[in-house]
mmCIF file of C-alpha atoms in Angstrom:
data_model
loop_
_atom_site.group_PDB
_atom_site.id
_atom_site.type_symbol
_atom_site.label_atom_id
_atom_site.label_comp_id
_atom_site.label_asym_id
_atom_site.label_seq_id
_atom_site.Cartn_x
_atom_site.Cartn_y
_atom_site.Cartn_z
ATOM 1 C CA MET M 1 -1.513 -10.405 12.387
ATOM 2 C CA THR M 2 1.056 -8.179 10.690
ATOM 3 C CA THR M 3 0.674 -4.431 10.155
ATOM 4 C CA LYS M 4 1.219 -3.140 6.614
ATOM 5 C CA LEU M 5 3.947 -0.489 6.659
ATOM 6 C CA LEU M 6 4.906 1.608 3.632
ATOM 7 C CA ILE M 7 8.343 3.314 3.619
ATOM 8 C CA ALA M 8 8.826 6.101 1.049
ATOM 9 C CA ASP M 9 12.231 7.732 0.564
ATOM 10 C CA ASP M 10 14.231 8.551 -2.553
ATOM 11 C CA GLU M 11 17.446 7.317 -0.903
ATOM 12 C CA LYS M 12 17.699 3.542 -1.179
ATOM 13 C CA ASN M 13 20.061 3.214 1.791
ATOM 14 C CA ILE M 14 17.596 5.022 4.042
ATOM 15 C CA ARG M 15 14.661 2.890 2.875
ATOM 16 C CA MET M 16 16.528 -0.330 3.479
ATOM 17 C CA GLY M 17 18.066 0.908 6.726
ATOM 18 C CA LEU M 18 14.657 1.774 8.167
ATOM 19 C CA GLN M 19 13.287 -1.602 7.179
ATOM 20 C CA ALA M 20 16.238 -3.415 8.786
ATOM 21 C CA MET M 21 15.934 -1.452 12.048
ATOM 22 C CA ILE M 22 12.183 -1.991 12.289
ATOM 23 C CA GLU M 23 12.269 -5.686 11.467
ATOM 24 C CA ARG M 24 15.034 -6.308 14.014
ATOM 25 C CA GLU M 25 13.166 -4.478 16.785
ATOM 26 C CA PHE M 26 9.645 -5.634 15.900
ATOM 27 C CA SER M 27 10.237 -9.091 14.463
ATOM 28 C CA GLY M 28 7.186 -10.355 12.597
ATOM 29 C CA LEU M 29 5.019 -7.333 13.446
ATOM 30 C CA TYR M 30 5.324 -5.402 10.174
ATOM 31 C CA GLU M 31 4.980 -6.258 6.509
ATOM 32 C CA CYS M 32 7.219 -3.604 4.923
ATOM 33 C CA VAL M 33 7.010 -2.270 1.367
ATOM 34 C CA LEU M 34 9.604 0.195 0.048
ATOM 35 C CA VAL M 35 8.994 2.878 -2.606
ATOM 36 C CA LYS M 36 11.202 5.655 -3.952
ATOM 37 C CA ASP M 37 8.882 8.635 -4.411
ATOM 38 C CA GLY M 38 5.546 10.107 -3.395
ATOM 39 C CA ARG M 39 3.662 9.163 -6.560
ATOM 40 C CA GLU M 40 4.591 5.517 -6.177
ATOM 41 C CA ALA M 41 3.658 5.750 -2.489
ATOM 42 C CA TRP M 42 0.223 7.187 -3.304
ATOM 43 C CA GLN M 43 -0.456 4.430 -5.845
ATOM 44 C CA HIS M 44 0.452 1.856 -3.225
ATOM 45 C CA VAL M 45 -1.742 3.508 -0.568
ATOM 46 C CA LYS M 46 -4.763 3.405 -2.882
ATOM 47 C CA GLN M 47 -4.242 -0.158 -4.031
ATOM 48 C CA PHE M 48 -2.902 -2.072 -1.047
ATOM 49 C CA LEU M 49 -4.193 -0.112 1.967
ATOM 50 C CA PRO M 50 -1.176 0.121 4.321
ATOM 51 C CA GLU M 51 -1.993 1.002 7.927
ATOM 52 C CA LEU M 52 1.219 2.993 8.515
ATOM 53 C CA VAL M 53 3.316 5.206 6.242
ATOM 54 C CA ILE M 54 6.830 6.511 6.903
ATOM 55 C CA THR M 55 7.701 9.125 4.285
ATOM 56 C CA ASP M 56 10.465 11.587 3.564
ATOM 57 C CA ILE M 57 9.244 15.181 3.217
ATOM 58 C CA ARG M 58 11.484 15.926 0.216
ATOM 59 C CA MET M 59 11.191 13.513 -2.724
ATOM 60 C CA PRO M 60 11.088 13.804 -6.530
ATOM 61 C CA VAL M 61 7.831 13.568 -8.517
ATOM 62 C CA MET M 62 5.611 14.024 -5.426
ATOM 63 C CA ASP M 63 6.842 15.150 -2.012
ATOM 64 C CA GLY M 64 5.687 13.992 1.410
ATOM 65 C CA ILE M 65 3.396 16.968 1.987
ATOM 66 C CA MET M 66 1.481 16.368 -1.252
ATOM 67 C CA LEU M 67 1.298 12.666 -0.444
ATOM 68 C CA MET M 68 -0.346 13.461 2.891
ATOM 69 C CA GLN M 69 -2.771 15.852 1.219
ATOM 70 C CA HIS M 70 -3.914 12.974 -0.985
ATOM 71 C CA ILE M 71 -4.140 10.625 2.004
ATOM 72 C CA ARG M 72 -6.441 13.080 3.803
ATOM 73 C CA GLU M 73 -8.973 12.625 0.980
ATOM 74 C CA LEU M 74 -9.443 8.941 1.824
ATOM 75 C CA GLU M 75 -12.250 7.622 3.992
ATOM 76 C CA PRO M 76 -11.126 7.604 7.661
ATOM 77 C CA GLU M 77 -11.100 3.806 7.917
ATOM 78 C CA ARG M 78 -8.809 3.581 4.870
ATOM 79 C CA ARG M 79 -6.474 6.395 5.917
ATOM 80 C CA PRO M 80 -3.006 5.247 7.114
ATOM 81 C CA LEU M 81 -1.204 6.925 10.003
ATOM 82 C CA VAL M 82 1.843 8.900 8.824
ATOM 83 C CA ILE M 83 5.335 9.516 10.199
ATOM 84 C CA ILE M 84 7.235 12.283 8.381
ATOM 85 C CA LEU M 85 11.045 12.252 8.015
ATOM 86 C CA SER M 86 13.001 15.415 7.284
ATOM 87 C CA GLY M 87 16.552 16.618 7.106
ATOM 88 C CA TYR M 88 15.333 20.137 7.829
ATOM 89 C CA ASP M 89 15.056 21.269 11.430
ATOM 90 C CA GLU M 90 12.711 24.123 10.576
ATOM 91 C CA PHE M 91 9.373 24.974 12.120
ATOM 92 C CA GLN M 92 7.625 25.550 8.780
ATOM 93 C CA TYR M 93 8.166 21.941 7.728
ATOM 94 C CA ALA M 94 6.918 20.557 11.026
ATOM 95 C CA ARG M 95 3.899 22.875 11.004
ATOM 96 C CA GLU M 96 2.917 21.917 7.454
ATOM 97 C CA ALA M 97 3.389 18.203 8.162
ATOM 98 C CA ILE M 98 1.216 18.339 11.292
ATOM 99 C CA ARG M 99 -1.404 20.425 9.467
ATOM 100 C CA CYS M 100 -1.613 17.720 6.818
ATOM 101 C CA GLY M 101 -2.168 15.010 9.417
ATOM 102 C CA ALA M 102 1.272 13.612 10.265
ATOM 103 C CA ARG M 103 1.245 11.858 13.647
ATOM 104 C CA GLU M 104 5.015 12.112 14.165
ATOM 105 C CA TYR M 105 7.837 14.279 12.752
ATOM 106 C CA LEU M 106 11.363 12.820 12.932
ATOM 107 C CA LEU M 107 14.604 14.474 11.895
ATOM 108 C CA LYS M 108 17.353 12.763 9.928
ATOM 109 C CA PRO M 109 19.630 11.110 10.783
ATOM 110 C CA ILE M 110 17.012 8.930 12.412
ATOM 111 C CA VAL M 111 17.480 8.214 16.115
ATOM 112 C CA ARG M 112 16.570 4.583 16.651
ATOM 113 C CA GLU M 113 14.822 5.150 19.983
ATOM 114 C CA GLU M 114 12.705 8.010 18.595
ATOM 115 C CA LEU M 115 11.577 5.877 15.662
ATOM 116 C CA PHE M 116 10.682 2.928 17.886
ATOM 117 C CA GLY M 117 8.834 5.217 20.305
ATOM 118 C CA ALA M 118 6.798 6.742 17.469
ATOM 119 C CA LEU M 119 5.883 3.303 16.122
ATOM 120 C CA ALA M 120 4.834 2.109 19.590
ATOM 121 C CA VAL M 121 2.504 5.105 19.973
ATOM 122 C CA LEU M 122 0.948 4.585 16.548
ATOM 123 C CA ASN M 123 0.502 0.861 17.166
ATOM 124 C CA GLU M 124 -1.673 1.718 20.161
ATOM 125 C CA GLU M 125 -3.649 4.202 18.066
ATOM 126 C CA LEU M 126 -4.224 1.544 15.412
ATOM 127 C CA LYS M 127 -5.470 -0.932 18.014
ATOM 128 C CA GLU M 128 -7.908 1.644 19.368
ATOM 129 C CA ARG M 129 -9.157 2.506 15.882
ATOM 130 C CA ASN M 130 -9.672 -1.161 15.024
ATOM 131 C CA HIS M 131 -11.644 -1.670 18.237
ATOM 132 C CA LEU M 132 -13.899 1.253 17.325
ATOM 133 C CA ILE M 133 -14.502 -0.189 13.849
ATOM 134 C CA ASP M 134 -15.302 -3.601 15.352
ATOM 135 C CA ASP M 135 -17.691 -2.015 17.866
ATOM 136 C CA SER M 136 -19.386 -0.126 15.041
ATOM 137 C CA VAL M 137 -19.896 -3.333 13.080
ATOM 138 C CA VAL M 138 -21.387 -5.041 16.149
ATOM 139 C CA SER M 139 -23.770 -2.119 16.695
ATOM 140 C CA VAL M 140 -24.954 -2.284 13.094
ATOM 141 C CA GLU M 141 -25.594 -6.017 13.375
ATOM 142 C CA LYS M 142 -27.570 -5.598 16.619
ATOM 143 C CA GLY M 143 -29.666 -2.878 15.023
ATOM 144 C CA ARG M 144 -30.869 -4.911 12.054
ATOM 145 C CA LEU M 145 -34.612 -5.564 11.868
ATOM 146 C CA ALA M 146 -35.672 -9.048 12.942
ATOM 147 C CA GLY M 147 -36.331 -11.297 9.949
ATOM 148 C CA ALA M 148 -34.667 -8.937 7.457
ATOM 149 C CA SER M 149 -32.127 -10.409 5.104
ATOM 150 C CA VAL M 150 -28.577 -9.852 6.345
ATOM 151 C CA ILE M 151 -26.555 -7.841 3.826
ATOM 152 C CA ALA M 152 -22.822 -8.425 4.078
ATOM 153 C CA ASP M 153 -20.975 -5.399 5.346
ATOM 154 C CA ARG M 154 -19.313 -3.936 2.267
ATOM 155 C CA ASN M 155 -16.063 -2.894 3.852
ATOM 156 C CA GLY M 156 -15.574 -6.205 5.633
ATOM 157 C CA SER M 157 -16.399 -8.145 2.479
ATOM 158 C CA MET M 158 -14.053 -6.042 0.379
ATOM 159 C CA THR M 159 -11.239 -6.466 2.900
ATOM 160 C CA ARG M 160 -11.675 -10.239 2.728
ATOM 161 C CA ALA M 161 -11.844 -10.087 -1.061
ATOM 162 C CA ILE M 162 -8.587 -8.121 -1.239
ATOM 163 C CA GLN M 163 -6.927 -10.577 1.128
ATOM 164 C CA TYR M 164 -8.075 -13.427 -1.132
ATOM 165 C CA ILE M 165 -6.751 -11.646 -4.232
ATOM 166 C CA HIS M 166 -3.358 -11.060 -2.584
ATOM 167 C CA ALA M 167 -3.160 -14.732 -1.626
ATOM 168 C CA HIS M 168 -4.129 -16.022 -5.099
ATOM 169 C CA TYR M 169 -2.997 -13.365 -7.621
ATOM 170 C CA SER M 170 -0.470 -15.782 -9.144
ATOM 171 C CA GLU M 171 -3.265 -18.187 -10.076
ATOM 172 C CA ASP M 172 -5.932 -18.115 -12.804
ATOM 173 C CA LEU M 173 -8.004 -15.537 -10.916
ATOM 174 C CA ASN M 174 -11.368 -14.129 -11.995
ATOM 175 C CA MET M 175 -14.129 -12.080 -10.423
ATOM 176 C CA ALA M 176 -16.571 -14.989 -10.211
ATOM 177 C CA VAL M 177 -14.147 -16.938 -8.007
ATOM 178 C CA VAL M 178 -13.425 -13.968 -5.716
ATOM 179 C CA SER M 179 -17.062 -12.850 -5.362
ATOM 180 C CA ASN M 180 -17.980 -16.428 -4.489
ATOM 181 C CA SER M 181 -15.224 -16.545 -1.858
ATOM 182 C CA VAL M 182 -16.928 -13.695 0.047
ATOM 183 C CA SER M 183 -20.472 -14.916 -0.714
ATOM 184 C CA LEU M 184 -21.562 -11.882 -2.749
ATOM 185 C CA ASN M 185 -23.593 -11.607 -5.932
ATOM 186 C CA TYR M 186 -21.341 -11.144 -8.984
ATOM 187 C CA THR M 187 -22.926 -7.842 -10.080
ATOM 188 C CA TYR M 188 -23.081 -6.386 -6.573
ATOM 189 C CA PHE M 189 -19.484 -7.420 -5.952
ATOM 190 C CA SER M 190 -18.303 -5.677 -9.133
ATOM 191 C CA GLN M 191 -19.969 -2.401 -8.110
ATOM 192 C CA ALA M 192 -18.915 -2.606 -4.462
ATOM 193 C CA PHE M 193 -15.305 -3.468 -5.336
ATOM 194 C CA LYS M 194 -14.928 -0.444 -7.614
ATOM 195 C CA ALA M 195 -16.554 1.842 -5.045
ATOM 196 C CA TYR M 196 -14.183 0.555 -2.335
ATOM 197 C CA THR M 197 -10.886 0.543 -4.267
ATOM 198 C CA GLY M 198 -11.511 3.115 -6.982
ATOM 199 C CA LEU M 199 -10.525 0.479 -9.548
ATOM 200 C CA SER M 200 -12.322 -2.236 -11.454
ATOM 201 C CA PHE M 201 -11.506 -5.817 -10.477
ATOM 202 C CA VAL M 202 -9.406 -6.302 -13.628
ATOM 203 C CA GLN M 203 -7.485 -3.050 -13.084
ATOM 204 C CA TYR M 204 -6.757 -3.935 -9.468
ATOM 205 C CA VAL M 205 -5.447 -7.402 -10.288
ATOM 206 C CA LYS M 206 -3.294 -6.029 -13.124
ATOM 207 C CA ARG M 207 -1.724 -3.433 -10.822
ATOM 208 C CA LEU M 208 -1.119 -5.964 -8.074
ATOM 209 C CA ARG M 209 0.547 -8.419 -10.459
ATOM 210 C CA ILE M 210 2.768 -5.715 -11.926
ATOM 211 C CA ALA M 211 3.721 -4.483 -8.434
ATOM 212 C CA GLU M 212 4.742 -8.024 -7.479
ATOM 213 C CA ALA M 213 6.579 -8.444 -10.793
ATOM 214 C CA LYS M 214 8.613 -5.305 -10.071
ATOM 215 C CA LYS M 215 9.796 -6.856 -6.799
ATOM 216 C CA LEU M 216 10.980 -9.948 -8.697
ATOM 217 C CA LEU M 217 12.630 -7.850 -11.399
ATOM 218 C CA GLU M 218 14.618 -6.024 -8.732
ATOM 219 C CA CYS M 219 16.223 -9.368 -7.897
ATOM 220 C CA GLN M 220 19.037 -10.186 -10.273
ATOM 221 C CA GLY M 221 17.875 -13.621 -11.469
ATOM 222 C CA GLY M 222 14.876 -14.975 -13.350
ATOM 223 C CA LYS M 223 13.800 -14.777 -16.964
ATOM 224 C CA ILE M 224 11.002 -12.416 -17.997
ATOM 225 C CA TYR M 225 8.641 -15.220 -18.990
ATOM 226 C CA GLU M 226 9.277 -16.956 -15.649
ATOM 227 C CA ILE M 227 8.441 -13.792 -13.731
ATOM 228 C CA ALA M 228 5.307 -13.328 -15.847
ATOM 229 C CA ALA M 229 4.136 -16.828 -14.937
ATOM 230 C CA ASN M 230 4.989 -16.337 -11.261
ATOM 231 C CA VAL M 231 2.670 -13.342 -10.965
ATOM 232 C CA GLY M 232 -0.266 -14.838 -12.869
ATOM 233 C CA PHE M 233 0.220 -13.932 -16.542
ATOM 234 C CA ASP M 234 -0.360 -16.792 -18.955
ATOM 235 C CA ASN M 235 2.198 -15.493 -21.469
ATOM 236 C CA ALA M 236 5.109 -13.058 -21.617
ATOM 237 C CA LYS M 237 3.618 -11.017 -24.481
ATOM 238 C CA HIS M 238 0.558 -10.062 -22.431
ATOM 239 C CA PHE M 239 2.800 -9.374 -19.421
ATOM 240 C CA ASN M 240 5.004 -7.023 -21.469
ATOM 241 C CA LYS M 241 1.949 -5.182 -22.807
ATOM 242 C CA VAL M 242 0.408 -4.619 -19.356
ATOM 243 C CA PHE M 243 3.764 -3.691 -17.804
ATOM 244 C CA ARG M 244 4.397 -1.029 -20.468
ATOM 245 C CA GLU M 245 0.823 0.249 -20.094
ATOM 246 C CA LEU M 246 1.225 0.782 -16.336
ATOM 247 C CA GLU M 247 4.925 1.638 -16.013
ATOM 248 C CA GLY M 248 5.748 3.322 -19.337
ATOM 249 C CA MET M 249 8.597 0.882 -20.032
ATOM 250 C CA THR M 250 9.194 -2.800 -20.652
ATOM 251 C CA PRO M 251 10.053 -5.231 -17.831
ATOM 252 C CA GLN M 252 13.590 -5.496 -19.209
ATOM 253 C CA GLN M 253 14.005 -1.715 -19.244
ATOM 254 C CA PHE M 254 12.766 -1.574 -15.650
ATOM 255 C CA ARG M 255 15.261 -4.265 -14.652
ATOM 256 C CA VAL M 256 18.185 -2.453 -16.291
ATOM 257 C CA GLN M 257 17.169 0.861 -14.758
ATOM 258 C CA ASN M 258 16.901 -0.708 -11.335
ATOM 259 C CA GLN M 259 20.311 -2.336 -11.635
ATOM 260 C CA LYS M 260 21.747 1.109 -12.242
ATOM 261 C CA GLY M 261 20.331 2.186 -8.899
ATOM 262 C CA ASN M 262 17.620 4.491 -10.280
#
């Protein structure tokens, strides 16, 4: 099973370089997503629940310290482990990063062995945390009263629901189908999903589809209506409307901006 890894840095070469190094050393272990600033990173953390985050400390819009402050507000089981990158060899940066919960603090230019060592340590921490969560679930199940109806564990059900959504977002997806896939009542599922993600089902699916569309727009080819269809929109007009609503620009404007390297 792959580990979700979010890489946030305003320098494209650094983002891509980190991804290349990690994927060469840990082939198949990580599913990497790249973002260019802290605000985009925070949106991704809330929506897609990465287990690890590597972030630069100095970025436009929202810096790494503020990003970690937001991450600390999440429930412990949803909180990713963080590695901070900095070009500043100063104690105040390291102290603030550690205070905000960073597990590792690496200086640029990144030393390959230090990065790999940090990831190895955090992988072990993730395994231990997952074991504790599994043990907790087992304890809850053992403690249920005999004969009582078994209520699906919300977090486990929501995790499975999100996995289903990510596997089928390009299809004609609705809440009835997803709630049925995890064997939950439609009304209960709606309430539990919003409590778990902070978003309604419709909002979550919209954001996921737009996030996937942005990846396709960053590639040079493909017409707008084709991309819309590929991520689950039934027509380009609706796609354009939702894209502008979430991103503040049209898909074409995003594509042009991205081609300029912004």
